[in-house]
């Protein structure tokens, strides 16, 4: 996309250059915006957090729900614009900050968990999700616009070609629901990739609990780095033969055929080995 076609006007008439490095693709399609907010169905007693409100396309309807709405926008020009636009809304607070450095815990001043919403900048969507999941216990749910391909990976089950690291790690924390797809024509400028809305809801009680999240991450990363190799071949790089022998899973399988609970079982043995070697 050349620089010229990225020139837009904000609703106060100010020219704005849509910044590619901030993943700025603004929603303009009113029925699509209404469908997203309907799917969220915000209530006055719920605390909302919007990531990357941009010009406020979704923000406007979220603010109308009447409950507290915190918005985190990195772009200084847009944050200034939003400050003015929502100045008369006592329930809306604009934070000109990077969501990757934003402290969720600092927002929680009441009993209710956060409902998070965002048409996310696609270039940083994975780190944003992992940053938020560090505080999964503070979150009721997250409704995100993401690249369709990422939504497919988030929800993929074993045996599916989209199944991998991202899906396993996010499914460890959350239930994943692919809500609907959004056409590129709903945005200005139009993104080159397809988009979809997904809902992530942290499990009230996790189905499986890993002894160490770091160990789980290492095992899953190691397994999928060499997707075509059997698990035995990949895992022997990080584990002893003794530990490999204790694994209650068929290690001649490829990584895409194992379930989340298989990975947790492997990572628990790996964590145990690491723990022992620390004490030796
Ligand atoms: N919500 C608006 C909409 O739907 O029209 C804008 C969505 S646009 C895809 C992504 C927004 O995230 C932009 O406004 C961008 O400036 C903002 N953004 C990019 N990186 C960010 C970051 N690290 N922290 C907070 N906001 C960010």
Short mmCIF file of C-alpha atoms and ligand atoms in Angstrom, two decimals:
data_model
loop_
_atom_site.label_atom_id
_atom_site.label_comp_id
_atom_site.label_asym_id
_atom_site.label_seq_id
_atom_site.Cartn_x
_atom_site.Cartn_y
_atom_site.Cartn_z
CA UNK A 1 0.00 0.00 0.00
CA UNK A 2 1.57 3.37 -0.92
CA UNK A 3 1.70 6.28 1.48
CA UNK A 4 -0.92 8.28 -0.44
CA UNK A 5 -3.74 5.77 -0.06
CA UNK A 6 -3.04 5.57 3.66
CA UNK A 7 -4.05 9.23 4.12
CA UNK A 8 -7.37 9.49 5.90
CA UNK A 9 -9.36 12.14 7.73
CA UNK A 10 -10.40 11.79 11.37
CA UNK A 11 -14.02 12.60 12.14
CA UNK A 12 -12.98 16.07 13.43
CA UNK A 13 -11.61 16.81 9.94
CA UNK A 14 -7.92 16.43 10.92
CA UNK A 15 -5.80 14.61 8.32
CA UNK A 16 -4.17 11.41 9.62
CA UNK A 17 -1.61 9.15 7.99
CA UNK A 18 -2.60 5.55 8.84
CA UNK A 19 0.60 4.17 10.35
CA UNK A 20 1.60 0.80 9.03
CA UNK A 21 4.03 0.15 11.87
CA UNK A 22 1.12 0.46 14.32
CA UNK A 23 -1.01 -1.94 12.25
CA UNK A 24 -3.58 0.77 11.58
CA UNK A 25 -6.52 -0.55 9.58
CA UNK A 26 -9.61 1.27 10.76
CA UNK A 27 -13.07 -0.27 10.74
CA UNK A 28 -15.64 1.85 8.94
CA UNK A 29 -18.41 -0.68 8.23
CA UNK A 30 -21.25 0.14 10.64
CA UNK A 31 -23.07 -3.26 10.42
CA UNK A 32 -19.77 -5.07 11.11
CA UNK A 33 -19.06 -2.80 14.10
CA UNK A 34 -22.60 -3.38 15.43
CA UNK A 35 -22.20 -7.14 15.01
CA UNK A 36 -18.96 -7.12 17.00
CA UNK A 37 -20.49 -5.11 19.85
CA UNK A 38 -23.63 -7.31 19.81
CA UNK A 39 -21.41 -10.37 20.20
CA UNK A 40 -19.74 -8.71 23.23
CA UNK A 41 -23.07 -7.49 24.66
CA UNK A 42 -21.43 -5.16 27.24
CA UNK A 43 -23.38 -4.48 30.43
CA UNK A 44 -23.24 -1.39 32.69
CA UNK A 45 -21.77 -3.38 35.59
CA UNK A 46 -18.88 -4.74 33.49
CA UNK A 47 -15.39 -3.25 33.31
CA UNK A 48 -14.19 -3.03 29.69
CA UNK A 49 -10.68 -2.56 28.32
CA UNK A 50 -10.23 -1.72 24.66
CA UNK A 51 -6.85 -2.20 23.03
CA UNK A 52 -6.00 0.10 20.11
CA UNK A 53 -9.25 2.09 19.90
CA UNK A 54 -7.85 4.04 16.91
CA UNK A 55 -10.47 6.62 15.95
CA UNK A 56 -13.04 5.07 18.25
CA UNK A 57 -15.05 2.98 15.76
CA UNK A 58 -15.89 0.32 18.37
CA UNK A 59 -15.28 2.56 21.39
CA UNK A 60 -18.36 4.64 20.73
CA UNK A 61 -20.78 1.72 21.12
CA UNK A 62 -18.80 0.26 24.04
CA UNK A 63 -19.00 3.61 25.88
CA UNK A 64 -22.78 3.63 25.43
CA UNK A 65 -23.05 0.51 27.58
CA UNK A 66 -22.34 2.91 30.47
CA UNK A 67 -19.82 0.88 32.49
CA UNK A 68 -16.16 1.80 33.03
CA UNK A 69 -14.19 1.67 29.78
CA UNK A 70 -10.38 1.94 29.75
CA UNK A 71 -8.72 2.38 26.36
CA UNK A 72 -5.02 1.83 25.61
CA UNK A 73 -3.80 3.53 22.43
CA UNK A 74 -0.11 3.87 21.53
CA UNK A 75 -0.46 6.49 18.78
CA UNK A 76 -0.17 9.90 20.43
CA UNK A 77 -2.21 11.72 17.76
CA UNK A 78 -5.06 9.23 18.05
CA UNK A 79 -4.93 9.26 21.86
CA UNK A 80 -5.23 13.08 21.80
CA UNK A 81 -8.11 12.84 19.35
CA UNK A 82 -9.89 10.27 21.55
CA UNK A 83 -9.34 12.35 24.71
CA UNK A 84 -11.30 15.18 23.08
CA UNK A 85 -13.88 12.92 21.49
CA UNK A 86 -14.73 11.20 24.77
CA UNK A 87 -14.12 14.17 27.11
CA UNK A 88 -17.78 14.31 28.06
CA UNK A 89 -18.02 10.58 28.79
CA UNK A 90 -17.22 10.24 32.48
CA UNK A 91 -16.91 6.44 32.12
CA UNK A 92 -14.16 6.50 29.46
CA UNK A 93 -10.42 6.78 30.25
CA UNK A 94 -7.77 7.00 27.52
CA UNK A 95 -4.25 5.72 28.31
CA UNK A 96 -1.61 6.72 25.78
CA UNK A 97 0.55 3.63 26.28
CA UNK A 98 1.94 0.49 24.72
CA UNK A 99 -0.34 -2.44 25.62
CA UNK A 100 2.75 -4.66 25.81
CA UNK A 101 3.93 -2.58 28.78
CA UNK A 102 0.51 -1.96 30.27
CA UNK A 103 -0.13 -3.31 33.76
CA UNK A 104 -3.59 -4.91 33.82
CA UNK A 105 -3.50 -5.46 37.56
CA UNK A 106 -3.31 -1.68 38.12
CA UNK A 107 -6.74 -1.29 36.50
CA UNK A 108 -8.54 -3.68 38.78
CA UNK A 109 -10.03 -1.66 41.60
CA UNK A 110 -13.25 -3.57 41.98
CA UNK A 111 -14.34 -7.15 42.11
CA UNK A 112 -15.32 -7.51 38.49
CA UNK A 113 -12.92 -9.04 35.99
CA UNK A 114 -11.97 -7.30 32.76
CA UNK A 115 -13.69 -7.84 29.46
CA UNK A 116 -11.07 -7.05 26.83
CA UNK A 117 -11.84 -5.98 23.28
CA UNK A 118 -9.52 -5.15 20.43
CA UNK A 119 -9.21 -4.90 16.70
CA UNK A 120 -5.57 -5.72 17.27
CA UNK A 121 -2.56 -4.52 15.33
CA UNK A 122 -1.85 -7.78 13.47
CA UNK A 123 1.94 -7.42 13.62
CA UNK A 124 1.93 -7.76 17.42
CA UNK A 125 -1.22 -9.80 18.06
CA UNK A 126 0.59 -12.90 19.39
CA UNK A 127 2.77 -11.03 21.92
CA UNK A 128 -0.30 -9.03 23.01
CA UNK A 129 -2.26 -12.23 23.72
CA UNK A 130 0.62 -13.74 25.71
CA UNK A 131 1.13 -10.51 27.64
CA UNK A 132 -2.55 -10.50 28.65
CA UNK A 133 -2.54 -14.19 29.52
CA UNK A 134 0.08 -13.54 32.20
CA UNK A 135 -2.91 -12.11 34.07
CA UNK A 136 -5.52 -14.62 32.88
CA UNK A 137 -7.14 -14.69 36.34
CA UNK A 138 -8.08 -11.00 35.96
CA UNK A 139 -9.86 -11.56 32.65
CA UNK A 140 -13.47 -12.55 32.03
CA UNK A 141 -13.10 -12.79 28.25
CA UNK A 142 -11.34 -11.27 25.23
CA UNK A 143 -12.97 -10.52 21.90
CA UNK A 144 -10.41 -9.82 19.20
CA UNK A 145 -10.26 -9.08 15.52
CA UNK A 146 -7.31 -11.02 14.18
CA UNK A 147 -5.92 -12.30 10.96
CA UNK A 148 -8.18 -15.24 9.94
CA UNK A 149 -5.16 -17.52 9.73
CA UNK A 150 -4.29 -16.74 13.35
CA UNK A 151 -7.88 -17.44 14.47
CA UNK A 152 -7.69 -20.82 12.70
CA UNK A 153 -4.44 -21.61 14.51
CA UNK A 154 -5.87 -20.53 17.88
CA UNK A 155 -8.78 -22.96 17.68
CA UNK A 156 -7.06 -25.88 15.88
CA UNK A 157 -7.29 -29.36 17.39
CA UNK A 158 -4.75 -32.21 17.12
CA UNK A 159 -4.37 -33.61 13.63
CA UNK A 160 -5.41 -30.33 11.98
CA UNK A 161 -2.80 -28.66 9.77
CA UNK A 162 -3.19 -25.41 11.73
CA UNK A 163 -2.51 -27.10 15.06
CA UNK A 164 0.71 -25.92 16.69
CA UNK A 165 2.42 -23.85 19.36
CA UNK A 166 0.01 -20.93 19.33
CA UNK A 167 -3.15 -23.06 19.62
CA UNK A 168 -1.72 -25.31 22.32
CA UNK A 169 -0.48 -22.47 24.51
CA UNK A 170 -3.66 -20.38 24.15
CA UNK A 171 -5.94 -23.43 24.68
CA UNK A 172 -4.01 -24.15 27.86
CA UNK A 173 -5.40 -20.86 29.24
CA UNK A 174 -8.62 -20.33 27.31
CA UNK A 175 -11.62 -21.69 25.54
CA UNK A 176 -11.46 -20.48 21.92
CA UNK A 177 -14.50 -19.59 19.85
CA UNK A 178 -14.26 -18.44 16.22
CA UNK A 179 -17.26 -16.11 15.99
CA UNK A 180 -17.33 -14.81 12.38
CA UNK A 181 -15.21 -13.57 9.51
CA UNK A 182 -14.91 -9.92 8.48
CA UNK A 183 -14.31 -8.86 4.86
CA UNK A 184 -11.27 -6.68 4.09
CA UNK A 185 -13.63 -4.07 2.59
CA UNK A 186 -14.81 -3.26 6.15
CA UNK A 187 -11.46 -1.49 6.84
CA UNK A 188 -9.65 1.63 5.66
CA UNK A 189 -7.01 1.01 4.43
CA UNK A 190 -7.95 -2.54 3.41
CA UNK A 191 -5.66 -5.16 4.92
CA UNK A 192 -4.08 -7.64 2.49
CA UNK A 193 -5.08 -10.58 4.71
CA UNK A 194 -8.50 -11.95 5.72
CA UNK A 195 -9.83 -11.18 9.20
CA UNK A 196 -12.05 -12.82 11.79
CA UNK A 197 -13.48 -12.24 15.24
CA UNK A 198 -12.51 -14.67 17.98
CA UNK A 199 -13.51 -14.96 21.61
CA UNK A 200 -11.04 -16.23 24.18
CA UNK A 201 -12.43 -17.07 27.60
CA UNK A 202 -9.94 -18.06 30.32
CA UNK A 203 -10.96 -21.41 31.82
CA UNK A 204 -12.63 -21.03 35.22
CA UNK A 205 -10.70 -24.17 36.15
CA UNK A 206 -7.99 -25.40 33.81
CA UNK A 207 -8.52 -28.92 32.50
CA UNK A 208 -4.82 -29.60 32.95
CA UNK A 209 -2.33 -27.72 35.11
CA UNK A 210 1.36 -27.81 34.21
CA UNK A 211 3.93 -27.95 37.02
CA UNK A 212 5.86 -25.28 35.16
CA UNK A 213 4.58 -23.02 32.40
CA UNK A 214 8.15 -22.44 31.23
CA UNK A 215 8.71 -26.18 30.87
CA UNK A 216 5.49 -26.52 28.86
CA UNK A 217 6.58 -23.69 26.58
CA UNK A 218 10.01 -25.26 26.05
CA UNK A 219 8.58 -28.71 25.28
CA UNK A 220 5.99 -27.38 22.82
CA UNK A 221 8.54 -25.11 21.11
CA UNK A 222 11.05 -27.94 20.82
CA UNK A 223 8.46 -30.36 19.44
CA UNK A 224 7.17 -27.99 16.76
CA UNK A 225 10.55 -26.59 15.73
CA UNK A 226 11.03 -29.88 13.91
CA UNK A 227 7.48 -30.52 12.79
CA UNK A 228 8.34 -33.42 10.53
CA UNK A 229 10.43 -35.28 13.07
CA UNK A 230 9.04 -37.71 15.59
CA UNK A 231 8.77 -36.48 19.15
CA UNK A 232 11.54 -38.77 20.27
CA UNK A 233 13.96 -37.19 17.82
CA UNK A 234 13.07 -33.65 18.87
CA UNK A 235 12.79 -34.18 22.60
CA UNK A 236 16.08 -36.01 23.03
CA UNK A 237 17.78 -32.64 22.53
CA UNK A 238 16.37 -31.38 25.86
CA UNK A 239 15.75 -34.52 27.97
CA UNK A 240 17.70 -37.47 29.23
CA UNK A 241 16.98 -41.01 27.99
CA UNK A 242 15.70 -41.86 31.47
CA UNK A 243 13.06 -39.15 31.37
CA UNK A 244 12.13 -39.99 27.76
CA UNK A 245 11.53 -43.58 28.85
CA UNK A 246 9.01 -42.46 31.49
CA UNK A 247 6.85 -40.48 29.06
CA UNK A 248 3.39 -42.07 28.86
CA UNK A 249 2.89 -41.04 25.22
CA UNK A 250 3.84 -42.75 21.97
CA UNK A 251 7.02 -40.90 21.00
CA UNK A 252 7.04 -42.14 17.43
CA UNK A 253 4.12 -39.74 16.78
CA UNK A 254 4.55 -36.41 15.00
CA UNK A 255 4.02 -33.30 17.18
CA UNK A 256 0.67 -32.40 15.55
CA UNK A 257 -0.94 -35.61 16.82
CA UNK A 258 -0.50 -34.98 20.54
CA UNK A 259 -3.14 -33.34 22.74
CA UNK A 260 -2.62 -30.52 25.20
CA UNK A 261 -2.75 -33.00 28.09
CA UNK A 262 -0.05 -35.12 26.39
CA UNK A 263 2.16 -32.02 26.24
CA UNK A 264 1.48 -31.21 29.88
CA UNK A 265 2.38 -34.80 30.87
CA UNK A 266 5.69 -34.53 28.96
CA UNK A 267 6.47 -31.09 30.35
CA UNK A 268 5.82 -32.23 33.93
CA UNK A 269 8.47 -34.94 33.56
CA UNK A 270 10.80 -32.42 31.94
CA UNK A 271 10.21 -29.97 34.82
CA UNK A 272 10.96 -32.75 37.29
CA UNK A 273 14.25 -33.52 35.55
CA UNK A 274 15.22 -29.83 35.56
CA UNK A 275 14.35 -29.58 39.21
CA UNK A 276 16.45 -32.61 40.09
CA UNK A 277 19.44 -31.36 38.13
CA UNK A 278 19.23 -28.05 40.08
CA UNK A 279 19.47 -29.97 43.32
CA UNK A 280 22.30 -32.30 42.26
N1 LIG B 1 -10.06 -0.05 16.93
C1 LIG B 1 -9.83 0.72 15.75
C2 LIG B 1 -10.77 0.28 14.66
O1 LIG B 1 -11.30 -0.83 14.78
O2 LIG B 1 -10.97 1.03 13.69
C3 LIG B 1 -8.36 0.65 15.26
C4 LIG B 1 -7.82 -0.73 15.01
S1 LIG B 1 -6.21 -0.76 14.29
C5 LIG B 1 -6.25 -2.35 13.53
C6 LIG B 1 -5.09 -1.07 15.65
C7 LIG B 1 -4.94 0.08 16.64
O3 LIG B 1 -3.99 -0.31 17.65
C8 LIG B 1 -4.39 1.37 16.05
O4 LIG B 1 -5.17 2.45 16.50
C9 LIG B 1 -2.96 1.46 16.58
O5 LIG B 1 -2.47 2.79 16.70
C10 LIG B 1 -3.09 0.77 17.92
N2 LIG B 1 -1.83 0.18 18.42
C11 LIG B 1 -0.79 -0.33 17.69
N3 LIG B 1 0.16 -0.82 18.48
C12 LIG B 1 -0.29 -0.64 19.76
C13 LIG B 1 0.27 -0.94 21.05
N4 LIG B 1 1.46 -1.54 21.17
N5 LIG B 1 -0.44 -0.59 22.15
C14 LIG B 1 -1.66 0.01 22.03
N6 LIG B 1 -2.22 0.32 20.84
C15 LIG B 1 -1.55 0.01 19.72
#
